[in-house]
Coordinates of C-alpha atoms and ligand atoms in Angstrom, one line a residue:
M1 CA 0.0 0.0 0.0
I2 CA 1.1 3.5 -0.9
L3 CA 0.2 6.0 1.8
A4 CA -0.1 9.5 0.5
T5 CA -1.2 12.6 2.4
S6 CA -2.8 14.6 -0.4
P7 CA -3.7 14.4 -4.1
M8 CA -1.2 15.8 -6.6
V9 CA -1.6 17.9 -9.7
G10 CA -2.3 15.9 -12.9
S11 CA -3.2 12.3 -13.2
A12 CA 0.0 10.5 -12.1
L13 CA -1.3 9.4 -8.7
E14 CA -4.6 8.1 -10.1
E15 CA -2.6 6.2 -12.7
L16 CA -0.4 4.7 -10.0
G17 CA -3.7 3.8 -8.2
A18 CA -4.7 1.6 -11.2
T19 CA -1.9 -0.8 -10.4
H20 CA -1.2 -0.3 -6.7
E21 CA -3.3 0.4 -3.7
V22 CA -3.0 4.1 -2.9
R23 CA -4.6 5.6 0.2
I24 CA -4.8 9.3 0.6
I25 CA -5.1 10.1 4.3
P26 CA -4.3 13.5 6.0
F27 CA -0.8 13.7 7.5
R28 CA -0.6 12.9 11.2
S29 CA -4.3 12.1 11.5
E30 CA -5.1 9.0 13.6
A31 CA -5.9 7.1 10.4
W32 CA -2.6 8.0 8.8
T33 CA -0.7 6.7 11.9
A34 CA -2.8 3.6 11.9
A35 CA -2.0 2.9 8.3
L36 CA 1.8 3.1 8.7
P37 CA 2.3 -0.6 9.5
E38 CA 0.8 -1.5 6.1
A39 CA 2.6 1.1 4.0
R40 CA 5.2 0.1 1.5
A41 CA 5.7 3.6 0.4
L42 CA 5.0 7.0 2.0
L43 CA 4.3 10.1 0.0
V44 CA 4.4 13.4 1.8
L45 CA 4.7 17.2 1.1
L46 CA 7.6 19.4 2.0
S47 CA 5.5 20.8 4.9
E48 CA 5.1 17.3 6.5
P49 CA 8.2 16.3 8.4
L50 CA 8.6 12.6 8.9
T51 CA 10.4 11.3 12.0
P52 CA 12.4 8.2 12.7
E53 CA 9.5 7.1 14.9
D54 CA 7.2 7.1 11.8
L55 CA 9.6 4.8 10.1
G56 CA 9.7 2.6 13.2
R57 CA 6.0 2.1 12.8
A58 CA 6.3 1.1 9.2
P59 CA 8.2 -2.2 9.0
N60 CA 7.2 -2.8 5.4
L61 CA 8.5 0.5 4.0
R62 CA 10.5 0.4 0.8
A63 CA 10.3 4.1 -0.2
V64 CA 9.8 7.5 1.2
A65 CA 8.7 10.0 -1.4
T66 CA 8.3 13.8 -1.2
Y67 CA 6.4 16.0 -3.7
S68 CA 9.4 18.4 -3.6
V69 CA 13.0 18.6 -4.5
G70 CA 14.0 19.5 -0.9
V71 CA 14.4 16.5 1.5
N72 CA 15.3 18.4 4.7
H73 CA 12.0 17.2 6.3
L74 CA 12.9 13.5 5.9
P75 CA 14.8 11.3 8.3
L76 CA 17.5 10.6 5.7
A77 CA 20.0 8.8 8.0
E78 CA 17.3 6.3 9.1
C79 CA 16.1 5.8 5.6
E80 CA 19.7 5.0 4.6
A81 CA 20.3 2.7 7.5
R82 CA 17.1 0.8 6.7
G83 CA 17.7 0.7 2.9
I84 CA 14.6 2.8 2.3
R85 CA 14.7 4.6 -1.0
V86 CA 14.2 8.4 -0.8
I87 CA 12.4 9.9 -3.8
S88 CA 12.2 13.6 -4.6
T89 CA 12.0 15.7 -7.7
P90 CA 15.5 16.9 -8.7
G91 CA 15.7 18.6 -12.1
T92 CA 12.0 19.0 -12.7
L93 CA 11.4 22.3 -11.0
T94 CA 14.7 24.0 -11.9
D95 CA 13.3 26.5 -14.4
A96 CA 10.1 27.2 -12.4
T97 CA 12.1 28.0 -9.3
A98 CA 14.7 30.1 -11.1
D99 CA 11.9 32.0 -12.8
L100 CA 10.3 32.8 -9.5
A101 CA 13.7 34.0 -8.0
L102 CA 13.9 36.3 -11.1
A103 CA 10.4 37.5 -10.5
L104 CA 11.3 38.3 -6.8
L105 CA 14.4 40.1 -7.9
L106 CA 12.6 42.3 -10.4
A107 CA 9.6 42.9 -8.1
L108 CA 12.0 44.0 -5.3
T109 CA 14.4 46.1 -7.3
R110 CA 11.7 47.7 -9.4
R111 CA 9.3 48.2 -6.5
L112 CA 6.4 46.4 -8.2
A113 CA 4.3 45.8 -5.1
E114 CA 4.6 49.4 -4.0
G115 CA 3.7 50.6 -7.6
E116 CA 0.8 48.3 -7.8
A117 CA -0.5 49.4 -4.4
L118 CA -0.2 53.0 -5.4
V119 CA -2.3 52.5 -8.6
R120 CA -4.9 50.5 -6.7
S121 CA -5.1 53.0 -3.9
G122 CA -6.6 55.6 -6.3
H123 CA -4.0 58.1 -5.1
W124 CA -1.6 58.0 -8.1
K125 CA -1.1 61.5 -9.3
G126 CA 0.8 60.6 -12.5
W127 CA 4.4 60.2 -13.7
A128 CA 7.0 62.0 -11.6
P129 CA 10.8 62.1 -12.2
D130 CA 11.7 60.6 -8.8
Q131 CA 8.7 58.3 -8.3
L132 CA 9.4 54.8 -6.9
L133 CA 13.0 54.7 -8.1
G134 CA 14.5 51.3 -8.0
M135 CA 17.9 49.7 -8.4
G136 CA 19.3 49.1 -11.9
L137 CA 21.0 45.7 -12.3
R138 CA 23.3 45.9 -15.3
G139 CA 26.9 45.7 -14.3
R140 CA 26.1 44.7 -10.6
T141 CA 27.2 41.4 -9.1
C142 CA 24.8 38.7 -8.4
G143 CA 26.1 36.3 -5.7
I144 CA 24.6 32.9 -5.9
F145 CA 24.7 30.4 -3.0
G146 CA 24.7 27.0 -4.5
A147 CA 26.0 26.0 -7.9
G148 CA 23.5 23.2 -8.5
A149 CA 20.9 23.1 -11.3
I150 CA 18.7 25.9 -9.8
G151 CA 21.6 28.2 -8.9
R152 CA 23.0 27.8 -12.5
A153 CA 19.5 28.4 -14.0
F154 CA 19.2 31.5 -12.0
A155 CA 22.6 32.6 -13.1
T156 CA 21.5 32.5 -16.7
R157 CA 18.7 34.8 -15.9
A158 CA 20.9 37.2 -13.9
W159 CA 23.5 37.1 -16.7
A160 CA 20.7 38.0 -19.2
L161 CA 20.0 41.1 -17.2
G162 CA 23.6 42.2 -17.6
M163 CA 24.8 41.2 -14.2
E164 CA 28.2 39.7 -13.3
V165 CA 27.6 36.3 -11.6
A166 CA 29.7 34.8 -8.8
F167 CA 29.1 31.6 -6.9
W168 CA 29.7 30.1 -3.5
D169 CA 29.0 26.5 -2.6
R170 CA 30.3 23.8 -0.3
E171 CA 33.0 22.9 -2.8
G172 CA 34.8 26.0 -1.6
S173 CA 36.5 28.6 -3.7
G174 CA 38.5 28.4 -6.9
G175 CA 37.6 27.7 -10.5
T176 CA 34.5 28.7 -12.4
V177 CA 31.0 27.5 -12.7
D178 CA 29.7 27.0 -16.2
F179 CA 26.0 27.9 -16.5
G180 CA 25.5 27.6 -20.2
P181 CA 25.7 31.0 -21.9
S182 CA 28.6 32.0 -19.7
S183 CA 30.4 31.2 -16.5
G184 CA 31.2 32.8 -13.2
P185 CA 33.9 32.4 -10.5
R186 CA 33.5 30.3 -7.4
I187 CA 34.7 32.6 -4.6
P188 CA 35.0 32.6 -0.8
L189 CA 31.8 33.4 1.1
D190 CA 33.1 36.6 2.6
A191 CA 34.1 38.0 -0.8
L192 CA 30.8 37.0 -2.3
L193 CA 28.9 38.8 0.4
A194 CA 31.0 41.9 0.2
R195 CA 30.9 42.1 -3.6
S196 CA 27.3 41.3 -4.4
S197 CA 24.4 43.8 -4.9
V198 CA 22.1 40.8 -5.0
V199 CA 22.5 37.6 -3.0
S200 CA 20.2 34.7 -4.1
L201 CA 20.0 31.4 -2.2
H202 CA 19.9 28.2 -4.1
C203 CA 21.4 25.6 -1.8
P204 CA 19.6 22.9 0.2
L205 CA 18.9 23.2 3.9
T206 CA 21.4 20.9 5.7
S207 CA 23.2 20.9 8.9
D208 CA 26.0 22.9 7.0
T209 CA 23.7 25.6 5.6
R210 CA 21.3 26.0 8.6
N211 CA 21.6 29.6 9.7
L212 CA 24.5 30.1 7.2
L213 CA 23.4 33.7 6.8
D214 CA 23.6 34.6 10.4
A215 CA 23.7 38.2 11.8
R216 CA 27.5 38.5 11.2
R217 CA 27.3 37.3 7.6
L218 CA 24.2 39.4 6.8
R219 CA 26.2 42.4 8.0
Q220 CA 29.0 41.4 5.7
M221 CA 26.7 42.0 2.8
A222 CA 27.3 45.3 1.0
R223 CA 25.1 48.1 2.3
G224 CA 21.9 48.3 0.3
A225 CA 22.3 44.8 -1.2
V226 CA 19.2 42.7 -1.6
L227 CA 18.6 39.1 -0.5
I228 CA 16.4 36.6 -2.5
N229 CA 15.4 33.3 -0.9
T230 CA 13.6 30.7 -2.8
A231 CA 15.5 27.8 -1.1
R232 CA 14.6 27.4 2.6
G233 CA 14.0 29.9 5.4
G234 CA 16.2 28.1 7.9
I235 CA 19.3 29.2 5.9
V236 CA 18.9 32.8 7.1
D237 CA 18.7 34.2 10.6
E238 CA 15.4 35.9 9.9
A239 CA 15.3 38.0 13.1
A240 CA 18.7 39.5 12.1
A241 CA 17.6 40.1 8.5
I242 CA 14.5 42.0 9.8
D243 CA 16.6 44.1 12.1
L244 CA 19.0 44.9 9.2
L245 CA 16.1 45.9 6.9
H246 CA 14.9 48.3 9.5
E247 CA 18.4 49.6 10.0
G248 CA 18.7 50.1 6.2
H249 CA 21.8 47.9 5.9
L250 CA 19.9 45.3 3.9
G251 CA 18.4 47.0 0.8
G252 CA 15.5 44.5 0.5
A253 CA 14.4 40.9 0.8
G254 CA 12.4 38.9 -1.6
L255 CA 11.2 35.7 0.0
D256 CA 9.3 32.7 -1.0
V257 CA 10.3 30.6 2.0
Y258 CA 10.3 31.1 5.8
A259 CA 11.9 29.3 8.7
G260 CA 8.6 28.2 10.4
E261 CA 6.3 28.3 7.4
P262 CA 3.4 28.7 7.2
A263 CA 3.7 30.4 10.5
L264 CA 5.7 33.6 9.9
D265 CA 7.8 35.8 12.1
Q266 CA 5.1 38.5 12.3
R267 CA 7.8 41.2 12.0
W268 CA 8.2 40.2 8.3
L269 CA 4.8 41.7 7.6
S270 CA 5.9 45.2 8.5
A271 CA 9.6 44.9 7.5
P272 CA 10.4 47.6 4.8
R273 CA 11.4 46.8 1.2
T274 CA 10.2 43.2 1.2
V275 CA 8.3 41.1 -1.3
L276 CA 6.7 38.1 0.5
L277 CA 5.4 35.1 -1.4
P278 CA 3.7 31.9 -0.1
H279 CA 6.3 29.2 -1.3
L280 CA 5.4 29.3 -5.0
G281 CA 8.8 28.2 -6.5
S282 CA 7.5 25.2 -8.4
A283 CA 3.9 26.4 -8.7
T284 CA 3.2 26.0 -12.4
V285 CA 0.7 23.4 -13.8
E286 CA 3.4 21.9 -16.0
T287 CA 6.0 21.7 -13.2
R288 CA 3.7 20.3 -10.5
S289 CA 2.3 17.7 -13.0
A290 CA 5.9 16.7 -14.0
M291 CA 6.9 16.5 -10.3
A292 CA 3.9 14.1 -9.7
R293 CA 5.0 11.9 -12.6
Q294 CA 8.6 11.8 -11.4
V295 CA 7.5 10.9 -7.8
C296 CA 5.1 8.2 -9.0
S297 CA 7.5 6.6 -11.3
G298 CA 10.1 6.6 -8.5
I299 CA 7.7 4.8 -6.3
R300 CA 6.8 2.2 -9.0
E301 CA 10.5 1.6 -9.5
A302 CA 11.2 1.3 -5.7
L303 CA 8.3 -1.2 -5.3
G304 CA 9.7 -3.2 -8.2
N305 CA 6.5 -3.3 -10.3
Ligands
GLV1 C1 10.3 23.4 -3.0 O1 10.7 24.1 -2.1 C2 10.7 22.1 -3.1 O2 11.6 21.6 -2.4 O3 10.3 21.4 -4.0

């Protein structure tokens, strides 16, 4: 039996149901817990953290699948120890997420939310030389955390805007990262923070990257630089980021993810120069349907039929 917690976009889960027993039961309900002993595969969302105890109740488990590329909510060590296959969606949401990071970058630097609110308020008095001036991007440096598929896809977009691109990732500094139309140097974290007008996060949340952008590192960012986060909230010390926005050190923050989402540090809501989205990185019909197909075929393969 495949124990899922919610339907997915498209028909992949129904098609899986034609050959396998699929039960859809809300996460952490009594019925879900009661069904664990029979489950051969679990399918959860990124907002549904599984624990080692859950695995302990599921002796027949062959696969744990998540409808996301991120796997930070899964008990990876226990899965490995028990030979349980972990299935996620690498590759499929690369462009959708990079597009959303670009949308956040432009919304923030061109002040789209403020402009839209002004028009909707009915108080717009017309074009003015200094109205809602933003930050031009050509020639500025875009510092990218993470040189994986999404980081490189975002680099192509920043490069297309005329930005210089530099990377930092766990491989350390040195060499260059090829992102298709061009390449950018891999440089030390301190240098990346000091040099960049835009810092965009594209690394997974792991024990190495949790709180990576703490108060000290946020302060190392160039004054007025903006932060884009479409990765995971836990990579940033949010309280420090909010303080630095109020101080004016941080020029802006475009966020799609939050440490305790969907609960938000309420201070985000009144923090200046922010664009706040509800975790939409992969939210296109095409991408969510493809993610569902990828997850379902991974489950089929893991169950061996
Ligand atoms: C989105 O954040 C994902 O991990 O798929």
